[in-house]
Structures are given as C-alpha cells and as structure tokens.
Amino acid sequence: MSPDPSTHALKREGRAPVVAVGRFSAKDFGSLWLAWSEAGLVEVSFAPFDWLDTVGVPSLAIPKVYAEPLKAYFNGEDAQLHTLPRDARGTPFQHQVWDELCRIPRGSVRSYSGVALDIGNPRATRAVGLANGRNPLPVVVPCHRVVAASHQLGGYTGGLDRKRALLELEGVHIEGDVVRPGQLTLFEG
C-alpha cells in the first residue's frame, strides 16, 4: 500500500518535535488532520495545519494506533480516544483542564464552571474556557463535551455544527443550540 499523499513528515518550532502529519477521513465529518511525534499526538485539526506549507518532506501513513480508534469513534463506538498517546504542549493549568475533559464520559456534557469545580478551582471558569479553546487535540481530548451554564452549546474550534454533530454521535440530544434537559447528568453550575 502506498503512503497517503496528504501526509508529510516535518519538524515544527514551539511544539513537540513533529514526526509526521496525516489526513484522516472521518465518516460524515470530512477530514481530520493529525500531527504526531514519537511520543504521541501533538495536534488535531478539522482543517489543514496553517504551518504545513512551510515544509516540504516525504509522505507517511497515519499509524494504526491512531487510525483504528478514530475509525471506531466515527462509526459510533466508544473508542476511548482520550487514552491515545499524547504529546501536546501546554501550561500545567491547561494540562490539568485537558485531563479533566478526558474524564467526561461519552454521551455526557459538563459546564465550564463544573470543570472548574472538578479541578478544585471554582473561580477559574473563564480560565477553563480559555484552556478548552486552546486544546490542540479536539475529539481526542473531548472539549466538545463542555457547554455553557445556560445549557447552550457555546463555542467550538471546529464550529457549532460540528460540535452538535459530535455530541449527537455520542447520544446527546440537542434542540437548536441547547442541550436538552435530562442530558446533563454531569452538569453542575
């Protein structure tokens, strides 16, 4: 099997040393771009990386360790993506928030203030929102499972339509841009 021409080995400043990037075709969601190092995933995006044009190197295939769980997830299975090897850069606080996001079960949502409470910093709601927005591994670190205290979907790097679709794939019922009552089993504040 020949390598996917959409993958490129590269190095990148300011990030974990990236070994390669590749494009994964996510069922009903379009392309998902992955960048990984020898230690784990560095970045995931629903659009090609803006820094990709700065390098020109050979192609590599996405390793099965990432491709198979992603395929299972987008086929509606509980693939436990948060257990994939990660090598994302961030502050200690961001990593604390991202680790907490990984504790939100599939099919559940949490508010920003609820995440702040869970990390033992109830006044950090805004900081939790900022860390959530800077998550370099959307879908893998499930930032789409965090919604506003008003039950509104809130923002999402990949757009609200994609956030809604990811939550619905996981079994969350949404009316318009609001998570339907009864779906908020982990919702506090």
Coordinates of N, CA and C in Angstrom, one line a residue:
M1 N 0.8 -1.2 0.0 CA 0.0 0.0 0.0 C 0.9 1.2 0.0
S2 N 0.7 2.1 -0.9 CA 1.5 3.4 -1.0 C 1.0 4.4 0.0
P3 N 1.9 5.2 0.5 CA 1.6 6.2 1.5 C 0.6 7.2 1.0
D4 N -0.3 7.7 1.9 CA -1.3 8.7 1.5 C -0.5 10.0 1.2
P5 N -0.7 10.6 0.0 CA 0.0 11.8 -0.4 C -0.3 13.0 0.5
S6 N -1.4 12.9 1.3 CA -1.7 14.0 2.2 C -0.9 14.1 3.5
T7 N 0.0 13.1 3.7 CA 0.8 13.1 4.9 C 2.2 13.7 4.6
H8 N 2.8 14.3 5.5 CA 4.1 14.9 5.4 C 4.9 14.9 6.7
A9 N 6.1 14.4 6.6 CA 7.0 14.5 7.8 C 7.4 15.9 7.9
L10 N 7.6 16.4 9.1 CA 8.0 17.8 9.3 C 8.6 18.0 10.7
K11 N 9.2 19.0 10.9 CA 9.6 19.5 12.3 C 9.0 20.8 12.4
R12 N 8.7 21.2 13.7 CA 8.0 22.4 13.9 C 8.5 23.1 15.2
E13 N 8.8 24.4 15.1 CA 9.2 25.1 16.3 C 8.1 25.4 17.3
G14 N 8.4 25.4 18.6 CA 7.4 25.7 19.6 C 6.5 24.6 19.9
R15 N 6.6 23.4 19.3 CA 5.8 22.3 19.6 C 6.7 21.1 19.9
A16 N 6.0 20.0 20.3 CA 6.8 18.8 20.4 C 7.4 18.5 19.0
P17 N 8.5 17.8 18.9 CA 9.1 17.6 17.6 C 8.1 16.7 16.8
V18 N 7.6 17.2 15.7 CA 6.6 16.5 14.9 C 7.3 15.6 14.0
V19 N 6.9 14.3 14.0 CA 7.5 13.4 13.0 C 6.7 13.4 11.7
A20 N 5.4 13.5 11.8 CA 4.6 13.5 10.6 C 3.2 14.1 10.8
V21 N 2.6 14.4 9.7 CA 1.1 14.8 9.8 C 0.4 13.9 8.7
G22 N -0.9 13.7 9.0 CA -1.6 13.0 8.0 C -3.1 13.4 8.1
R23 N -3.8 13.0 7.0 CA -5.2 13.4 6.9 C -6.0 12.1 7.1
F24 N -6.9 12.1 8.0 CA -7.8 11.0 8.3 C -9.2 11.4 7.8
S25 N -9.8 10.5 7.1 CA -11.2 10.7 6.6 C -12.2 10.2 7.6
A26 N -12.8 11.2 8.3 CA -13.8 10.9 9.4 C -15.2 10.8 8.8
K27 N -15.7 9.6 8.9 CA -17.1 9.3 8.4 C -18.1 10.4 8.8
D28 N -18.7 11.0 7.8 CA -19.7 12.1 7.9 C -19.2 13.4 8.5
F29 N -17.9 13.5 8.7 CA -17.3 14.7 9.3 C -16.2 15.3 8.4
G30 N -15.9 14.7 7.3 CA -14.8 15.3 6.5 C -13.4 14.8 6.9
S31 N -12.5 15.7 6.7 CA -11.1 15.3 7.0 C -10.7 15.8 8.4
L32 N -9.9 15.0 9.0 CA -9.3 15.4 10.3 C -7.8 15.2 10.2
W33 N -7.1 16.3 10.5 CA -5.6 16.4 10.3 C -5.0 16.0 11.6
L34 N -4.0 15.2 11.6 CA -3.3 14.8 12.8 C -1.8 15.1 12.6
A35 N -1.2 15.6 13.7 CA 0.3 15.7 13.7 C 0.7 14.9 14.9
W36 N 1.8 14.1 14.8 CA 2.3 13.3 15.9 C 3.8 13.3 16.0
S37 N 4.3 13.0 17.2 CA 5.7 12.9 17.4 C 5.9 11.4 17.8
E38 N 7.1 11.1 18.1 CA 7.4 9.7 18.5 C 6.7 9.4 19.8
A39 N 6.4 10.4 20.6 CA 5.7 10.2 21.9 C 4.2 10.2 21.9
G40 N 3.6 10.8 20.9 CA 2.1 10.8 20.8 C 1.6 11.9 19.9
L41 N 0.3 12.1 20.0 CA -0.4 13.2 19.2 C 0.1 14.5 19.7
V42 N 0.4 15.4 18.7 CA 0.8 16.8 19.0 C -0.3 17.7 18.7
E43 N -1.1 17.5 17.6 CA -2.1 18.4 17.2 C -3.1 17.7 16.4
V44 N -4.4 18.1 16.5 CA -5.5 17.5 15.7 C -6.3 18.7 15.2
S45 N -6.7 18.7 13.9 CA -7.5 19.9 13.4 C -8.5 19.4 12.4
F46 N -9.6 20.1 12.2 CA -10.6 19.9 11.2 C -10.2 20.6 9.9
A47 N -9.1 21.3 9.9 CA -8.6 22.0 8.6 C -7.1 21.7 8.5
P48 N -6.6 21.8 7.3 CA -5.1 21.6 7.2 C -4.4 22.6 8.1
F49 N -3.3 22.1 8.7 CA -2.5 23.0 9.5 C -2.0 24.2 8.8
D50 N -2.1 25.4 9.4 CA -1.6 26.6 8.7 C -0.1 26.6 8.5
W51 N 0.6 25.9 9.3 CA 2.0 25.8 9.2 C 2.6 24.8 8.2
L52 N 1.7 24.0 7.7 CA 2.1 22.9 6.8 C 2.8 23.3 5.6
D53 N 2.5 24.5 5.0 CA 3.1 25.0 3.8 C 4.6 25.4 4.0
T54 N 5.0 25.5 5.2 CA 6.4 25.9 5.5 C 7.4 24.7 5.3
V55 N 6.9 23.5 5.1 CA 7.8 22.4 5.0 C 7.5 21.6 3.7
G56 N 8.4 20.9 3.2 CA 8.2 20.0 2.1 C 9.0 18.7 2.3
V57 N 8.4 17.7 2.7 CA 9.1 16.5 3.1 C 8.3 15.2 2.6
P58 N 8.9 14.0 2.8 CA 8.2 12.8 2.3 C 6.9 12.5 3.0
S59 N 6.1 11.7 2.4 CA 4.8 11.2 3.0 C 5.0 10.1 4.0
L60 N 4.1 10.0 4.9 CA 4.0 8.9 5.9 C 2.5 8.6 6.1
A61 N 2.2 7.3 6.4 CA 0.8 6.9 6.7 C 0.5 7.2 8.1
I62 N -0.7 7.4 8.5 CA -1.1 7.6 9.9 C -1.0 6.2 10.5
P63 N -0.3 6.1 11.7 CA -0.2 4.9 12.4 C -1.5 4.3 12.8
K64 N -1.6 3.0 12.8 CA -2.8 2.3 13.2 C -3.3 2.6 14.6
V65 N -2.3 2.9 15.5 CA -2.6 3.3 16.9 C -3.5 4.5 16.9
Y66 N -3.5 5.3 15.9 CA -4.4 6.5 15.9 C -5.6 6.2 14.9
A67 N -5.3 5.6 13.8 CA -6.4 5.5 12.7 C -7.5 4.5 13.2
E68 N -7.2 3.4 13.8 CA -8.2 2.4 14.2 C -9.2 3.0 15.2
P69 N -8.7 3.6 16.3 CA -9.6 4.2 17.3 C -10.5 5.3 16.7
L70 N -9.9 6.1 15.8 CA -10.6 7.2 15.2 C -11.7 6.6 14.3
K71 N -11.4 5.6 13.6 CA -12.4 5.0 12.7 C -13.6 4.4 13.6
A72 N -13.2 3.8 14.7 CA -14.2 3.2 15.6 C -15.1 4.4 16.2
Y73 N -14.5 5.4 16.6 CA -15.2 6.6 17.2 C -16.2 7.1 16.2
F74 N -15.8 7.4 14.9 CA -16.7 8.0 13.9 C -17.7 7.0 13.4
N75 N -17.5 5.7 13.8 CA -18.6 4.7 13.5 C -19.5 4.6 14.6
G76 N -19.4 5.5 15.6 CA -20.4 5.5 16.7 C -20.0 4.6 17.9
E77 N -18.8 4.1 17.9 CA -18.3 3.2 19.0 C -17.7 4.1 20.1
D78 N -17.7 3.5 21.3 CA -17.0 4.2 22.5 C -15.5 3.8 22.4
A79 N -14.7 4.6 21.6 CA -13.4 4.2 21.3 C -12.3 4.7 22.4
Q80 N -12.7 5.4 23.4 CA -11.8 5.8 24.4 C -10.6 6.6 23.8
L81 N -10.9 7.5 23.0 CA -9.8 8.3 22.3 C -8.9 9.0 23.3
H82 N -9.4 9.3 24.4 CA -8.5 10.1 25.4 C -7.4 9.2 25.9
T83 N -7.4 7.9 25.6 CA -6.3 7.0 26.1 C -5.2 7.0 25.0
L84 N -5.4 7.6 23.9 CA -4.3 7.6 22.9 C -3.1 8.3 23.4
P85 N -1.9 7.9 23.0 CA -0.7 8.7 23.4 C -0.7 10.1 23.0
R86 N -0.4 11.0 23.9 CA -0.5 12.5 23.6 C 0.9 13.1 23.9
D87 N 1.2 14.1 23.1 CA 2.4 14.9 23.3 C 2.1 16.3 23.0
A88 N 1.0 16.8 23.5 CA 0.6 18.2 23.2 C 1.3 19.1 24.2
R89 N 1.6 20.3 23.8 CA 2.3 21.3 24.6 C 1.2 22.2 25.2
G90 N 1.4 22.6 26.5 CA 0.5 23.5 27.1 C 1.1 23.8 28.5
T91 N 0.4 24.7 29.2 CA 0.8 25.1 30.6 C 0.3 24.0 31.5
P92 N 0.9 23.9 32.7 CA 0.4 22.9 33.7 C -1.2 23.1 33.9
F93 N -1.7 24.3 34.0 CA -3.1 24.5 34.1 C -3.9 23.9 32.9
Q94 N -3.4 24.2 31.7 CA -4.1 23.7 30.5 C -4.1 22.2 30.6
H95 N -3.0 21.5 30.9 CA -3.0 20.1 31.0 C -3.9 19.6 32.1
Q96 N -4.1 20.3 33.2 CA -5.0 19.9 34.3 C -6.4 19.9 33.7
V97 N -6.8 21.0 33.0 CA -8.1 21.1 32.4 C -8.3 20.0 31.3
W98 N -7.3 19.8 30.4 CA -7.5 18.8 29.4 C -7.6 17.4 30.0
D99 N -6.9 17.1 31.1 CA -7.0 15.8 31.7 C -8.4 15.7 32.3
E100 N -9.0 16.7 32.8 CA -10.4 16.7 33.4 C -11.4 16.5 32.3
L101 N -11.2 17.1 31.1 CA -12.1 16.9 30.0 C -12.1 15.4 29.6
C102 N -11.0 14.7 29.7 CA -11.0 13.3 29.4 C -11.8 12.5 30.4
R103 N -12.1 13.0 31.5 CA -13.0 12.3 32.5 C -14.5 12.4 32.2
I104 N -14.8 13.3 31.3 CA -16.3 13.4 30.9 C -16.6 12.3 30.0
P105 N -17.5 11.4 30.5 CA -17.9 10.2 29.7 C -18.6 10.6 28.4
R106 N -18.4 9.7 27.4 CA -19.1 9.8 26.1 C -20.6 9.9 26.4
G107 N -21.3 10.8 25.7 CA -22.7 11.0 25.9 C -23.1 11.9 27.0
S108 N -22.1 12.5 27.7 CA -22.4 13.4 28.8 C -21.8 14.8 28.4
V109 N -22.3 15.8 29.1 CA -21.7 17.1 29.0 C -21.4 17.7 30.3
R110 N -20.6 18.7 30.4 CA -20.2 19.4 31.6 C -20.2 20.9 31.3
S111 N -20.4 21.7 32.3 CA -20.3 23.2 32.1 C -18.9 23.6 32.4
Y112 N -18.5 24.8 31.9 CA -17.2 25.3 32.2 C -17.0 25.5 33.7
S113 N -18.0 25.9 34.4 CA -17.9 26.1 35.8 C -17.8 24.8 36.5
G114 N -18.5 23.7 36.0 CA -18.4 22.4 36.6 C -17.0 21.8 36.5
V115 N -16.3 22.1 35.3 CA -15.0 21.7 35.2 C -14.1 22.4 36.2
A116 N -14.3 23.7 36.3 CA -13.5 24.5 37.3 C -13.7 23.9 38.7
L117 N -14.9 23.5 39.1 CA -15.1 22.9 40.4 C -14.4 21.6 40.5
D118 N -14.4 20.8 39.4 CA -13.8 19.5 39.5 C -12.3 19.6 39.6
I119 N -11.7 20.6 39.1 CA -10.2 20.7 39.2 C -9.8 21.5 40.5
G120 N -10.8 21.8 41.3 CA -10.6 22.4 42.6 C -10.3 23.9 42.6
N121 N -10.8 24.5 41.5 CA -10.6 26.0 41.3 C -11.9 26.6 40.8
P122 N -12.9 26.7 41.7 CA -14.2 27.2 41.3 C -14.2 28.6 40.7
R123 N -13.3 29.4 40.9 CA -13.2 30.7 40.3 C -12.6 30.8 39.0
A124 N -12.2 29.6 38.5 CA -11.4 29.6 37.2 C -12.3 29.3 36.0
T125 N -13.5 29.6 36.0 CA -14.4 29.3 34.9 C -13.9 29.9 33.6
R126 N -13.6 31.1 33.6 CA -13.1 31.8 32.4 C -11.8 31.1 31.9
A127 N -10.9 30.9 32.9 CA -9.6 30.2 32.5 C -9.8 28.8 31.9
V128 N -10.8 28.1 32.5 CA -11.2 26.8 31.9 C -11.6 27.0 30.5
G129 N -12.5 28.0 30.2 CA -12.9 28.2 28.9 C -11.8 28.5 27.9
L130 N -10.8 29.3 28.4 CA -9.6 29.6 27.6 C -8.8 28.3 27.3
A131 N -8.6 27.5 28.3 CA -7.8 26.3 28.2 C -8.6 25.3 27.2
N132 N -9.9 25.3 27.4 CA -10.7 24.5 26.5 C -10.5 24.9 25.0
G133 N -10.5 26.2 24.8 CA -10.4 26.7 23.5 C -9.0 26.6 22.9
R134 N -8.0 26.3 23.7 CA -6.6 26.1 23.3 C -6.3 24.6 23.2
N135 N -7.2 23.8 23.4 CA -7.0 22.3 23.3 C -6.5 22.0 21.9
P136 N -5.2 21.5 21.8 CA -4.7 21.2 20.5 C -5.2 19.8 19.9
L137 N -5.9 19.1 20.7 CA -6.4 17.7 20.3 C -7.9 17.5 20.4
P138 N -8.7 18.4 19.7 CA -10.1 18.2 19.7 C -10.5 16.8 19.3
V139 N -11.6 16.3 19.8 CA -12.1 15.0 19.6 C -11.3 14.0 20.5
V140 N -10.0 14.0 20.4 CA -9.2 13.1 21.3 C -9.4 13.5 22.8
V141 N -9.1 14.8 23.0 CA -9.4 15.4 24.3 C -10.8 16.1 24.1
P142 N -11.9 15.6 24.6 CA -13.2 15.9 24.2 C -13.7 17.3 24.7
C143 N -13.1 18.3 24.2 CA -13.6 19.7 24.6 C -15.0 20.0 24.1
H144 N -15.5 19.2 23.1 CA -16.8 19.4 22.6 C -17.9 19.0 23.7
R145 N -17.5 18.3 24.7 CA -18.4 17.9 25.8 C -18.6 19.0 26.8
V146 N -18.0 20.2 26.6 CA -18.2 21.3 27.6 C -19.1 22.3 27.0
V147 N -20.1 22.7 27.7 CA -21.2 23.6 27.3 C -21.3 24.7 28.3
A148 N -22.0 25.8 27.9 CA -22.3 26.9 28.8 C -23.2 26.5 29.9
A149 N -23.2 27.3 31.0 CA -24.0 27.0 32.2 C -25.5 27.1 31.8
S150 N -25.8 27.9 30.8 CA -27.2 28.0 30.3 C -27.7 26.9 29.5
H151 N -26.8 25.8 29.3 CA -27.0 24.6 28.5 C -26.9 24.9 27.0
Q152 N -26.5 26.1 26.6 CA -26.2 26.4 25.2 C -24.9 25.7 24.9
L153 N -24.8 25.4 23.6 CA -23.6 24.7 23.1 C -22.3 25.5 23.4
G154 N -22.4 26.8 23.3 CA -21.2 27.6 23.4 C -20.3 27.5 22.2
G155 N -19.0 27.8 22.3 CA -18.2 27.8 21.1 C -17.5 26.4 20.9
Y156 N -16.8 26.4 19.7 CA -16.0 25.2 19.4 C -15.1 25.5 18.2
T157 N -13.9 25.1 18.3 CA -12.9 25.4 17.3 C -13.4 24.9 15.9
G158 N -14.0 23.8 15.9 CA -14.5 23.2 14.6 C -15.8 23.7 14.2
G159 N -16.4 24.7 14.9 CA -17.7 25.2 14.5 C -18.8 24.5 15.3
L160 N -19.9 25.3 15.5 CA -21.0 24.7 16.3 C -21.7 23.6 15.6
D161 N -21.8 23.6 14.3 CA -22.4 22.4 13.6 C -21.7 21.2 13.9
R162 N -20.4 21.3 13.9 CA -19.5 20.1 14.1 C -19.6 19.7 15.6
K163 N -19.7 20.6 16.5 CA -19.8 20.3 17.9 C -21.2 19.6 18.2
R164 N -22.2 20.1 17.6 CA -23.5 19.5 17.7 C -23.5 18.0 17.1
A165 N -22.9 17.9 16.0 CA -22.8 16.5 15.3 C -22.0 15.6 16.2
L166 N -20.9 16.0 16.8 CA -20.1 15.1 17.6 C -20.9 14.7 18.9
L167 N -21.6 15.7 19.5 CA -22.4 15.3 20.7 C -23.5 14.4 20.3
E168 N -24.2 14.6 19.2 CA -25.2 13.7 18.7 C -24.7 12.4 18.4
L169 N -23.5 12.3 17.8 CA -22.9 11.0 17.5 C -22.7 10.2 18.8
E170 N -22.5 10.9 19.9 CA -22.3 10.3 21.2 C -23.6 10.1 22.0
G171 N -24.7 10.5 21.4 CA -26.0 10.2 22.0 C -26.6 11.3 22.8
V172 N -26.0 12.5 22.7 CA -26.6 13.7 23.4 C -27.7 14.3 22.6
H173 N -28.8 14.6 23.2 CA -29.9 15.2 22.5 C -29.9 16.7 22.6
I174 N -30.0 17.4 21.4 CA -29.8 18.8 21.3 C -31.0 19.4 20.6
E175 N -31.6 20.4 21.1 CA -32.7 21.2 20.4 C -32.1 22.5 20.1
G176 N -32.0 22.8 18.8 CA -31.4 24.1 18.4 C -29.9 24.1 18.8
D177 N -29.6 25.0 19.6 CA -28.2 25.1 20.2 C -28.2 24.8 21.7
V178 N -29.2 24.1 22.2 CA -29.3 23.9 23.6 C -29.4 22.4 23.9
V179 N -28.6 21.9 24.8 CA -28.6 20.5 25.2 C -29.9 20.3 26.0
R180 N -30.6 19.3 25.5 CA -31.9 19.0 26.1 C -31.8 18.6 27.6
P181 N -32.7 19.1 28.4 CA -32.7 18.7 29.8 C -32.8 17.2 29.9
G182 N -32.1 16.7 31.0 CA -32.1 15.2 31.1 C -30.8 14.7 30.6
Q183 N -30.1 15.4 29.7 CA -28.8 15.0 29.2 C -27.7 15.5 30.0
L184 N -28.0 16.3 31.0 CA -27.0 17.0 31.8 C -26.6 16.2 33.1
T185 N -26.4 14.9 32.9 CA -26.2 14.1 34.1 C -24.9 14.5 34.9
L186 N -24.0 15.1 34.2 CA -22.7 15.5 34.9 C -22.7 17.0 35.0
F187 N -23.8 17.7 34.8 CA -23.8 19.1 34.7 C -24.0 19.7 36.1
E188 N -23.1 20.6 36.5 CA -23.2 21.4 37.7 C -22.8 22.8 37.3
G189 N -23.5 23.8 37.8 CA -23.2 25.2 37.6 C -23.1 25.7 36.3

